[in-house]
Amino acid sequence: MATFAKTTFSHASYAAFRPSYPPALYDTVLRYHRGPKSLCVDLGCGHGVVTRSLSASFARIIGTDPSKDMIEQARSMTPKEGYPYVEYREATAEHSPFLETGSVDMVAAGQAAHWFDYQKLWPEMKRIIRQNGTLAFWGYKDHVFVDYPRATKILNHYAYGNDDNLLGPYWPQPGRSIVEGKLQAIKPPTSDWEDIKRIEYEPAVNGPGSGQGMMFMNKKMSLRQCMAYIRTWSSFHGWQEKHLDMKRKEFGGHGDVVDEMFEELVATEEDWRKEKDWRDKEVEIEWGSGLLLARRR
């Protein structure tokens, strides 16, 4: 998770503009789970959105993250009076010496599993998760403007084009490819895991809900919020490091790659330009997603 250590990275912006997860996703995970709910561990917890959301379902929950700043952000957003049984620790997913063998009922990871070192992770998951305990990993890829095929095509060009002035060359790999593949590359060893289940959604541009699979993540966002969200992407922070002289317009610069992208988007979509301030235009967004569930043998 080297992105979180970059000087260009804002932990507060990440917490403010990253999408949250709907009750339907958590309900799906909890219905899959069997047995006690004494302890849950949220790996790569970031600012603690999954930790807080699952806290009501477990007697105790621990969020871990290798980023000290992310842990501090999570603690600042998790008041003890509201979340008395939540704890945060600075730790990697692959090494949890503070957890006893077989002590964990569920391990969750939201938009973090693509960062893990699986040669080290699987032995640690085998050690800490009890028999019949649950592993629940999920992630989402880039968003789609479901009512705007042309805008979506432009977004994809900027997100994945190989030109150094675009964002494509700056995605950390293999993590991004794992997310793009809806976590299919993550394969629990069948010697230790059973009842493996995958739930996926691939959005389309024929209107809301026009994609294939079970949709978990959608939201109505202003274009201003979309711009702020894209600026939380790891590829954007990589791009920034190579283009230090290109400052966003709102900070008095001539514009960065996100400004350039949205100028092209607005030029393409006539009804976006009808707003008094096009940044206030609200659009329907859907994310492609993958949920992986597995049960410890």
XYZ file of N, CA, C and O in Angstrom, residues 30 35 66 91 102 130 157 167 170 178 229 247 265 272 274 278 286 288:
72
model
N -22.818 -11.748 6.161
C -23.252 -12.273 7.465
C -24.162 -13.489 7.310
O -24.146 -14.384 8.162
N -21.874 -19.908 12.929
C -21.275 -20.052 14.248
C -21.069 -18.740 14.982
O -21.697 -17.722 14.668
N -1.308 -1.387 7.571
C 0.119 -1.102 7.706
C 0.444 0.389 7.720
O 1.576 0.770 8.047
N -0.629 -2.930 11.510
C -0.103 -4.269 11.225
C -0.372 -4.614 9.776
O -1.328 -4.125 9.172
N -6.582 -19.829 15.836
C -7.988 -20.243 15.862
C -8.904 -19.318 16.622
O -10.011 -19.722 16.997
N -10.749 -19.781 12.904
C -11.206 -21.052 13.468
C -11.830 -21.930 12.398
O -12.179 -21.473 11.301
N -10.497 5.746 -21.317
C -9.288 6.153 -22.052
C -8.296 6.820 -21.105
O -7.100 6.497 -21.114
N -3.465 8.160 -17.042
C -3.316 7.483 -15.750
C -2.884 6.028 -15.859
O -2.387 5.452 -14.883
N 0.364 4.350 -14.384
C 0.672 4.601 -12.972
C -0.107 3.719 -12.001
O 0.011 3.876 -10.796
N -5.823 -7.371 -10.480
C -6.628 -8.235 -9.613
C -8.007 -7.614 -9.390
O -9.044 -8.299 -9.453
N -13.153 12.065 -6.200
C -12.964 10.617 -6.064
C -11.808 10.127 -6.936
O -10.944 9.364 -6.478
N -0.711 21.765 -11.812
C -1.575 21.935 -10.650
C -3.033 22.063 -11.081
O -3.337 22.650 -12.135
N -14.983 15.514 -21.121
C -16.285 14.915 -20.823
C -17.411 15.929 -21.006
O -18.446 15.630 -21.617
N -24.669 18.006 -19.655
C -23.807 18.409 -18.542
C -23.539 19.909 -18.600
O -23.365 20.560 -17.578
N -25.562 22.176 -19.536
C -26.762 22.975 -19.286
C -26.839 23.487 -17.850
O -27.582 24.427 -17.560
N -21.388 23.180 -14.308
C -21.446 21.767 -14.692
C -20.960 20.851 -13.571
O -21.351 19.684 -13.513
N -22.156 3.428 -11.246
C -22.094 2.041 -10.764
C -20.660 1.550 -10.873
O -19.924 1.948 -11.781
N -18.146 -1.889 -11.001
C -17.974 -3.326 -11.101
C -17.370 -3.834 -9.797
O -16.530 -3.164 -9.188
